[in-house]
Amino acid sequence: MAARPGGISSSSLTATQRPPRDAVSRVVEDLATELRSRGRRVTVIGIPPTRIVAAGGNAADKIRRLRSELRFLLSSVVFVLRRHREMHAFISVDVPSGLPFVGALARRMSRGRVRDIAWVMDLYRLTIQGGGHLDTVRARLELAALRSSAKIITIGECMSALLSDLTAKPVSVIPLWHRDMEVAVAPASNSPLRLLYSGSAREIHPLLPLVQAVGGRDDVELQISGSGSEVERIRAYLANHPQRNVQVGGFVEEQNLASAYARADVHVVSLSENATGTCVPSKVYAAMASGRGVLYLGSTSGQAARDVLNAGAGIVVETDAMTSMSAAITQLASNRARVVAYGAQARRFFDDERALAVGGARWADELVASAAIVTQSAAVS
């Protein structure tokens, strides 16, 4: 994403590198829109959705994915060569591997005038253990690319600490945000407590212990809407251990998300303790935006868990602590006034700290500060 000073006009290439429901794609577009509203000219460069090759697959799929990413990197280099004189900042986001090198090229082409910023939202690839040779090579490439950036910005304090250790560079934090959502009245308190997990769930999002903890209870209903390896693991478990109060379905259509969120009393978010500090689950802020409290399964040291606790917006329990999980569910089901309070406090925290306008203002301030650094450097030299 290239940001340029002055004017309110903007040009946009492809808006995203990933599927439209992907959280990274959404926040990139959100930031571009917010900066444009503040008078910045912004261009978003990405792989057209029709050309995206999903991760995994056979050798042929992996070769197609590599070719797609290399074409994207080449197109980004061409963009920089043609437009670097107009740029103020070049913001690279996570993938493809090596993308921050393009930002460094923009800085060098402009003799330091362009500020290149690596915006890191996911550290999982850099911290994965036991990967193959290609995973190791990719991690080294990504670290080298990050170290080449003039500035690194990430979305959580734990991630910042981990990134600083990995890159030996200072890392700034601009927290993640979510789009605003209408807050609906909570479901009737005389009905079972409705828990909702919505979104993708991989091996780093353990949910099976929760399914086992709520199974057979009359005072709780659990709805899991999404896809991924953990969802498939739960489907397999339920095939052998049917639970009348646990339902598993696919992704909710975008236009139905708000109503689906509103039907829940509490939203479930899960992140393995082993993945703490590698990402910040945006599901937490979706719940807060909808005025609902959170049952967070994971470490209390993660950014999202800290936000839930600091906001008084819910409960945090370790992913495999079945006894504590059952106790937390009982507490929620038996005290619906507290559940409503969690939702109100969640929305208050969202408005003050995690709304799009707040995140956009922080990014706008960062771009102004970056411009000041470049100007001061030029004056000193």
Short mmCIF file of C-alpha atoms in Angstrom, two decimals:
data_model
loop_
_atom_site.label_atom_id
_atom_site.label_comp_id
_atom_site.label_asym_id
_atom_site.label_seq_id
_atom_site.Cartn_x
_atom_site.Cartn_y
_atom_site.Cartn_z
CA MET A 1 0.00 0.00 0.00
CA ALA A 2 1.50 3.32 -1.06
CA ALA A 3 0.48 6.52 0.69
CA ARG A 4 1.07 9.90 -0.87
CA PRO A 5 0.66 13.37 0.64
CA GLY A 6 -1.86 15.98 -0.39
CA GLY A 7 -5.24 15.94 -2.10
CA ILE A 8 -8.20 13.68 -1.58
CA SER A 9 -8.02 11.89 -4.92
CA SER A 10 -6.85 8.32 -4.95
CA SER A 11 -6.18 5.50 -7.34
CA SER A 12 -6.59 1.86 -6.46
CA LEU A 13 -5.32 -1.31 -8.04
CA THR A 14 -6.63 -4.61 -6.77
CA ALA A 15 -7.91 -4.12 -3.25
CA THR A 16 -6.70 -7.31 -1.65
CA GLN A 17 -4.30 -10.20 -1.88
CA ARG A 18 -6.61 -12.58 -0.01
CA PRO A 19 -10.26 -13.63 -0.03
CA PRO A 20 -12.70 -10.82 0.90
CA ARG A 21 -13.57 -12.37 4.31
CA ASP A 22 -9.90 -12.47 5.29
CA ALA A 23 -9.23 -10.16 8.25
CA VAL A 24 -5.97 -8.83 6.79
CA SER A 25 -7.64 -7.83 3.53
CA ARG A 26 -10.40 -6.10 5.45
CA VAL A 27 -8.14 -3.99 7.65
CA VAL A 28 -5.96 -2.98 4.68
CA GLU A 29 -9.01 -1.69 2.85
CA ASP A 30 -10.30 -0.08 6.06
CA LEU A 31 -7.04 1.79 6.54
CA ALA A 32 -6.92 2.90 2.91
CA THR A 33 -10.47 4.25 3.14
CA GLU A 34 -9.79 6.01 6.45
CA LEU A 35 -6.59 7.66 5.19
CA ARG A 36 -8.36 8.81 2.04
CA SER A 37 -11.04 10.43 4.21
CA ARG A 38 -8.21 12.31 5.93
CA GLY A 39 -6.88 13.73 2.67
CA ARG A 40 -4.28 11.10 1.81
CA ARG A 41 -3.90 9.68 -1.67
CA VAL A 42 -3.64 5.92 -1.27
CA THR A 43 -3.04 3.09 -3.73
CA VAL A 44 -3.62 -0.50 -2.67
CA ILE A 45 -1.60 -3.02 -4.68
CA GLY A 46 -2.61 -6.67 -4.54
CA ILE A 47 -3.11 -9.97 -6.29
CA PRO A 48 -6.52 -10.12 -8.04
CA PRO A 49 -8.79 -12.51 -6.11
CA THR A 50 -9.24 -14.67 -9.23
CA ARG A 51 -5.49 -15.31 -9.27
CA ILE A 52 -5.06 -16.22 -5.62
CA VAL A 53 -3.77 -19.74 -5.05
CA ALA A 54 -4.64 -21.09 -1.60
CA ALA A 55 -1.86 -22.36 0.64
CA GLY A 56 -1.23 -26.08 0.74
CA GLY A 57 -2.23 -28.47 -2.01
CA ASN A 58 0.00 -30.62 -4.17
CA ALA A 59 3.31 -29.71 -5.79
CA ALA A 60 1.57 -28.18 -8.83
CA ASP A 61 -0.53 -25.92 -6.57
CA LYS A 62 2.57 -24.80 -4.70
CA ILE A 63 4.33 -23.94 -7.95
CA ARG A 64 1.29 -21.97 -9.11
CA ARG A 65 1.21 -20.12 -5.79
CA LEU A 66 4.92 -19.27 -6.05
CA ARG A 67 4.48 -17.98 -9.59
CA SER A 68 1.53 -15.85 -8.50
CA GLU A 69 3.51 -14.33 -5.64
CA LEU A 70 6.56 -13.70 -7.82
CA ARG A 71 4.36 -11.93 -10.39
CA PHE A 72 2.92 -9.81 -7.63
CA LEU A 73 6.38 -8.88 -6.31
CA LEU A 74 7.49 -7.96 -9.83
CA SER A 75 4.40 -5.79 -10.38
CA SER A 76 5.10 -4.05 -7.05
CA VAL A 77 8.69 -3.34 -8.11
CA VAL A 78 7.45 -1.91 -11.41
CA PHE A 79 4.97 0.28 -9.52
CA VAL A 80 7.74 1.62 -7.30
CA LEU A 81 10.04 2.32 -10.25
CA ARG A 82 7.29 4.28 -11.99
CA ARG A 83 5.73 6.08 -9.04
CA HIS A 84 8.36 6.51 -6.32
CA ARG A 85 8.57 10.27 -6.95
CA GLU A 86 4.92 10.61 -5.89
CA MET A 87 5.18 8.49 -2.75
CA HIS A 88 5.44 9.55 0.83
CA ALA A 89 5.26 6.07 2.39
CA PHE A 90 5.22 2.44 1.28
CA ILE A 91 3.44 0.08 3.68
CA SER A 92 4.00 -3.65 3.16
CA VAL A 93 1.76 -6.27 4.76
CA ASP A 94 2.98 -9.79 5.70
CA VAL A 95 2.82 -11.70 2.41
CA PRO A 96 4.24 -12.57 -0.06
CA SER A 97 7.57 -13.28 1.60
CA GLY A 98 10.10 -10.57 0.81
CA LEU A 99 7.54 -7.80 0.20
CA PRO A 100 9.30 -5.35 2.59
CA PHE A 101 12.29 -5.43 0.20
CA VAL A 102 10.09 -3.54 -2.27
CA GLY A 103 9.52 -0.83 0.32
CA ALA A 104 13.26 -0.63 0.93
CA LEU A 105 13.71 -0.20 -2.83
CA ALA A 106 11.28 2.75 -2.76
CA ARG A 107 13.30 4.34 0.03
CA ARG A 108 16.57 3.91 -1.84
CA MET A 109 15.13 5.11 -5.15
CA SER A 110 13.93 8.27 -3.42
CA ARG A 111 17.21 8.71 -1.51
CA GLY A 112 15.47 8.29 1.81
CA ARG A 113 12.44 10.49 1.12
CA VAL A 114 9.98 7.57 0.99
CA ARG A 115 9.39 6.00 4.40
CA ASP A 116 9.03 2.21 4.11
CA ILE A 117 6.95 0.59 6.83
CA ALA A 118 6.55 -3.15 7.43
CA TRP A 119 3.09 -3.72 8.91
CA VAL A 120 3.18 -7.13 10.63
CA MET A 121 -0.09 -8.86 11.51
CA ASP A 122 1.01 -12.49 11.74
CA LEU A 123 4.26 -13.94 13.09
CA TYR A 124 3.26 -17.59 12.86
CA ARG A 125 5.53 -18.33 9.90
CA LEU A 126 8.52 -16.81 11.71
CA THR A 127 8.01 -18.82 14.88
CA ILE A 128 6.79 -22.20 13.66
CA GLN A 129 8.80 -25.08 15.06
CA GLY A 130 9.69 -28.29 13.25
CA GLY A 131 9.04 -27.00 9.74
CA GLY A 132 10.77 -28.32 6.65
CA HIS A 133 13.69 -26.85 4.74
CA LEU A 134 11.47 -24.55 2.69
CA ASP A 135 9.81 -23.22 5.85
CA THR A 136 13.24 -22.39 7.27
CA VAL A 137 14.31 -20.63 4.08
CA ARG A 138 11.07 -18.66 3.99
CA ALA A 139 11.43 -17.59 7.63
CA ARG A 140 14.97 -16.36 7.01
CA LEU A 141 13.84 -14.43 3.94
CA GLU A 142 11.02 -12.78 5.86
CA LEU A 143 13.32 -11.81 8.73
CA ALA A 144 15.85 -10.31 6.31
CA ALA A 145 13.07 -8.36 4.62
CA LEU A 146 11.78 -7.02 7.94
CA ARG A 147 15.28 -5.97 8.97
CA SER A 148 15.58 -4.02 5.72
CA SER A 149 12.59 -1.81 6.61
CA ALA A 150 12.96 1.67 7.99
CA LYS A 151 10.05 1.05 10.38
CA ILE A 152 8.22 -1.99 11.76
CA ILE A 153 4.70 -1.68 13.12
CA THR A 154 2.66 -4.51 14.59
CA ILE A 155 -0.72 -4.94 16.27
CA GLY A 156 0.06 -6.17 19.80
CA GLU A 157 2.52 -5.70 22.64
CA CYS A 158 3.48 -9.40 22.78
CA MET A 159 4.09 -9.36 19.05
CA SER A 160 6.20 -6.24 19.43
CA ALA A 161 8.43 -7.89 22.02
CA LEU A 162 8.84 -11.03 19.94
CA LEU A 163 9.56 -9.04 16.76
CA SER A 164 12.16 -6.92 18.53
CA ASP A 165 13.95 -10.09 19.63
CA LEU A 166 13.81 -11.56 16.13
CA THR A 167 14.88 -8.46 14.21
CA ALA A 168 17.01 -6.62 16.79
CA LYS A 169 15.07 -3.46 15.87
CA PRO A 170 12.56 -1.30 17.76
CA VAL A 171 8.96 -2.15 16.90
CA SER A 172 5.96 0.16 17.33
CA VAL A 173 2.41 -0.93 18.12
CA ILE A 174 -0.77 0.33 16.49
CA PRO A 175 -3.62 -1.88 17.75
CA LEU A 176 -6.04 -3.66 15.45
CA TRP A 177 -9.54 -2.27 14.91
CA HIS A 178 -12.88 -3.48 13.58
CA ARG A 179 -15.65 -1.93 11.55
CA ASP A 180 -18.58 -0.56 13.52
CA MET A 181 -21.58 -2.81 14.05
CA GLU A 182 -25.08 -2.09 15.27
CA VAL A 183 -25.60 -3.18 18.86
CA ALA A 184 -28.78 -5.24 19.23
CA VAL A 185 -30.69 -6.10 22.38
CA ALA A 186 -29.33 -9.24 24.07
CA PRO A 187 -31.40 -12.45 23.84
CA ALA A 188 -33.89 -13.22 26.62
CA SER A 189 -32.24 -14.19 29.87
CA ASN A 190 -34.60 -17.12 30.45
CA SER A 191 -33.24 -18.96 27.40
CA PRO A 192 -30.04 -21.04 27.38
CA LEU A 193 -26.79 -19.08 27.24
CA ARG A 194 -25.82 -18.82 23.58
CA LEU A 195 -22.13 -19.09 22.78
CA LEU A 196 -20.88 -18.33 19.26
CA TYR A 197 -17.58 -19.05 17.54
CA SER A 198 -17.53 -17.49 14.09
CA GLY A 199 -14.69 -17.67 11.57
CA SER A 200 -11.85 -19.95 10.58
CA ALA A 201 -10.38 -22.34 13.13
CA ARG A 202 -7.06 -24.06 12.54
CA GLU A 203 -4.86 -26.09 14.86
CA ILE A 204 -3.88 -22.89 16.68
CA HIS A 205 -7.55 -22.26 17.59
CA PRO A 206 -8.45 -25.21 19.84
CA LEU A 207 -12.19 -25.58 20.39
CA LEU A 208 -12.72 -29.27 21.11
CA PRO A 209 -12.25 -28.87 24.91
CA LEU A 210 -15.04 -26.29 24.88
CA VAL A 211 -17.31 -28.65 22.96
CA GLN A 212 -16.61 -31.31 25.58
CA ALA A 213 -17.20 -28.84 28.43
CA VAL A 214 -20.63 -27.71 27.20
CA GLY A 215 -21.80 -31.09 25.85
CA GLY A 216 -25.14 -32.21 27.25
CA ARG A 217 -25.80 -29.05 29.27
CA ASP A 218 -29.36 -27.68 29.23
CA ASP A 219 -28.33 -24.15 30.14
CA VAL A 220 -25.89 -23.58 27.25
CA GLU A 221 -25.99 -23.71 23.45
CA LEU A 222 -22.82 -23.55 21.34
CA GLN A 223 -22.84 -22.54 17.68
CA ILE A 224 -19.64 -22.91 15.63
CA SER A 225 -19.81 -21.22 12.22
CA GLY A 226 -16.74 -21.47 10.02
CA SER A 227 -14.19 -23.80 8.53
CA GLY A 228 -10.70 -25.16 9.09
CA SER A 229 -8.92 -28.16 10.55
CA GLU A 230 -10.29 -27.61 14.07
CA VAL A 231 -13.85 -27.39 12.76
CA GLU A 232 -13.35 -30.68 10.94
CA ARG A 233 -11.93 -32.24 14.11
CA ILE A 234 -15.08 -31.19 15.96
CA ARG A 235 -17.33 -32.58 13.23
CA ALA A 236 -15.54 -35.93 13.56
CA TYR A 237 -15.91 -35.87 17.35
CA LEU A 238 -19.62 -35.06 17.18
CA ALA A 239 -20.17 -37.86 14.69
CA ASN A 240 -19.15 -40.27 17.45
CA HIS A 241 -20.35 -38.22 20.42
CA PRO A 242 -23.52 -36.35 19.35
CA GLN A 243 -24.42 -33.31 21.48
CA ARG A 244 -27.89 -31.79 21.07
CA ASN A 245 -26.70 -28.36 22.26
CA VAL A 246 -23.73 -28.05 19.88
CA GLN A 247 -24.25 -27.02 16.27
CA VAL A 248 -21.57 -26.73 13.56
CA GLY A 249 -22.16 -24.86 10.33
CA GLY A 250 -20.28 -23.07 7.57
CA PHE A 251 -19.35 -19.41 7.26
CA VAL A 252 -22.18 -16.94 7.80
CA GLU A 253 -22.85 -14.75 4.77
CA GLU A 254 -21.48 -11.23 5.12
CA GLN A 255 -24.93 -9.65 5.05
CA ASN A 256 -26.07 -11.94 7.89
CA LEU A 257 -23.09 -11.46 10.20
CA ALA A 258 -24.60 -8.67 12.30
CA SER A 259 -27.77 -10.63 13.05
CA ALA A 260 -25.76 -13.80 13.79
CA TYR A 261 -23.55 -11.89 16.23
CA ALA A 262 -26.62 -10.35 17.87
CA ARG A 263 -28.25 -13.74 18.50
CA ALA A 264 -25.33 -14.76 20.68
CA ASP A 265 -24.95 -13.81 24.33
CA VAL A 266 -21.18 -14.33 24.42
CA HIS A 267 -18.61 -14.73 21.65
CA VAL A 268 -15.89 -17.37 21.88
CA VAL A 269 -12.31 -16.63 20.79
CA SER A 270 -9.52 -19.19 20.93
CA LEU A 271 -5.77 -18.99 20.44
CA SER A 272 -3.34 -21.70 21.51
CA GLU A 273 -0.92 -20.70 24.24
CA ASN A 274 1.89 -21.80 21.89
CA ALA A 275 0.76 -19.16 19.38
CA THR A 276 0.56 -16.30 21.89
CA GLY A 277 2.42 -13.32 20.54
CA THR A 278 2.21 -14.45 16.91
CA CYS A 279 -1.13 -12.78 16.10
CA VAL A 280 -4.11 -10.95 17.61
CA PRO A 281 -7.51 -12.56 16.93
CA SER A 282 -9.73 -9.93 15.33
CA LYS A 283 -12.78 -11.92 16.47
CA VAL A 284 -12.40 -10.23 19.86
CA TYR A 285 -13.05 -6.80 18.36
CA ALA A 286 -15.92 -8.07 16.23
CA ALA A 287 -17.56 -9.22 19.46
CA MET A 288 -16.86 -5.88 21.14
CA ALA A 289 -18.23 -3.96 18.16
CA SER A 290 -21.46 -5.94 18.39
CA GLY A 291 -21.76 -5.20 22.10
CA ARG A 292 -21.11 -8.73 23.29
CA GLY A 293 -18.76 -10.09 25.93
CA VAL A 294 -16.03 -12.61 25.22
CA LEU A 295 -15.09 -16.06 26.50
CA TYR A 296 -11.41 -16.07 25.54
CA LEU A 297 -9.61 -19.40 25.46
CA GLY A 298 -5.87 -18.84 25.68
CA SER A 299 -3.08 -17.13 27.57
CA THR A 300 -3.74 -14.02 29.64
CA SER A 301 -0.53 -12.50 28.23
CA GLY A 302 -1.87 -12.15 24.68
CA GLN A 303 -2.96 -8.72 23.45
CA ALA A 304 -6.59 -9.67 22.86
CA ALA A 305 -6.84 -11.41 26.24
CA ARG A 306 -5.38 -8.33 27.93
CA ASP A 307 -7.96 -6.18 26.17
CA VAL A 308 -10.81 -8.40 27.34
CA LEU A 309 -9.59 -8.23 30.95
CA ASN A 310 -8.72 -4.52 30.90
CA ALA A 311 -12.11 -3.68 29.43
CA GLY A 312 -13.98 -5.89 31.88
CA ALA A 313 -15.48 -7.50 28.78
CA GLY A 314 -15.39 -11.18 29.64
CA ILE A 315 -13.46 -14.15 30.98
CA VAL A 316 -10.11 -15.66 29.97
CA VAL A 317 -9.49 -19.39 30.47
CA GLU A 318 -6.65 -21.63 29.33
CA THR A 319 -7.50 -23.71 26.27
CA ASP A 320 -7.15 -27.09 28.01
CA ALA A 321 -8.39 -26.15 31.50
CA MET A 322 -11.63 -28.12 31.41
CA THR A 323 -12.56 -27.55 35.05
CA SER A 324 -12.01 -23.78 34.84
CA MET A 325 -13.82 -23.69 31.51
CA SER A 326 -16.88 -25.43 32.94
CA ALA A 327 -16.85 -23.09 35.94
CA ALA A 328 -16.67 -20.04 33.67
CA ILE A 329 -19.58 -21.29 31.58
CA THR A 330 -21.64 -21.89 34.72
CA GLN A 331 -20.81 -18.41 35.94
CA LEU A 332 -21.97 -16.89 32.64
CA ALA A 333 -25.12 -18.99 32.41
CA SER A 334 -26.20 -18.25 35.99
CA ASN A 335 -25.53 -14.51 35.99
CA ARG A 336 -27.05 -12.97 32.90
CA ALA A 337 -26.81 -9.47 34.31
CA ARG A 338 -23.03 -9.87 34.32
CA VAL A 339 -23.16 -11.08 30.71
CA VAL A 340 -25.03 -7.91 29.72
CA ALA A 341 -22.50 -5.82 31.63
CA TYR A 342 -19.65 -7.53 29.81
CA GLY A 343 -21.27 -6.56 26.51
CA ALA A 344 -21.74 -2.93 27.50
CA GLN A 345 -18.16 -2.64 28.73
CA ALA A 346 -16.91 -4.35 25.57
CA ARG A 347 -18.67 -1.81 23.37
CA ARG A 348 -17.34 1.08 25.47
CA PHE A 349 -13.78 -0.19 25.04
CA PHE A 350 -14.37 -0.65 21.31
CA ASP A 351 -15.55 2.94 20.90
CA ASP A 352 -12.62 4.35 22.85
CA GLU A 353 -9.78 2.09 21.67
CA ARG A 354 -10.62 -0.23 18.76
CA ALA A 355 -12.89 1.66 16.39
CA LEU A 356 -11.69 2.28 12.83
CA ALA A 357 -11.50 6.05 13.35
CA VAL A 358 -9.18 5.53 16.32
CA GLY A 359 -6.87 3.21 14.38
CA GLY A 360 -6.92 5.51 11.35
CA ALA A 361 -5.94 8.48 13.50
CA ARG A 362 -2.99 6.55 14.93
CA TRP A 363 -1.81 5.63 11.44
CA ALA A 364 -2.24 9.20 10.21
CA ASP A 365 -0.13 10.42 13.13
CA GLU A 366 2.51 7.79 12.30
CA LEU A 367 2.72 8.95 8.68
CA VAL A 368 3.07 12.57 9.78
CA ALA A 369 5.80 11.57 12.24
CA SER A 370 7.58 9.60 9.51
CA ALA A 371 7.51 12.61 7.22
CA ALA A 372 8.94 14.75 10.02
CA ILE A 373 11.79 12.26 10.53
CA VAL A 374 12.65 12.36 6.83
CA THR A 375 12.50 16.18 6.79
CA GLN A 376 14.72 16.49 9.86
CA SER A 377 17.24 14.03 8.40
CA ALA A 378 17.40 16.05 5.20
CA ALA A 379 17.89 19.27 7.17
CA VAL A 380 20.71 17.75 9.24
CA SER A 381 22.53 16.37 6.21
#
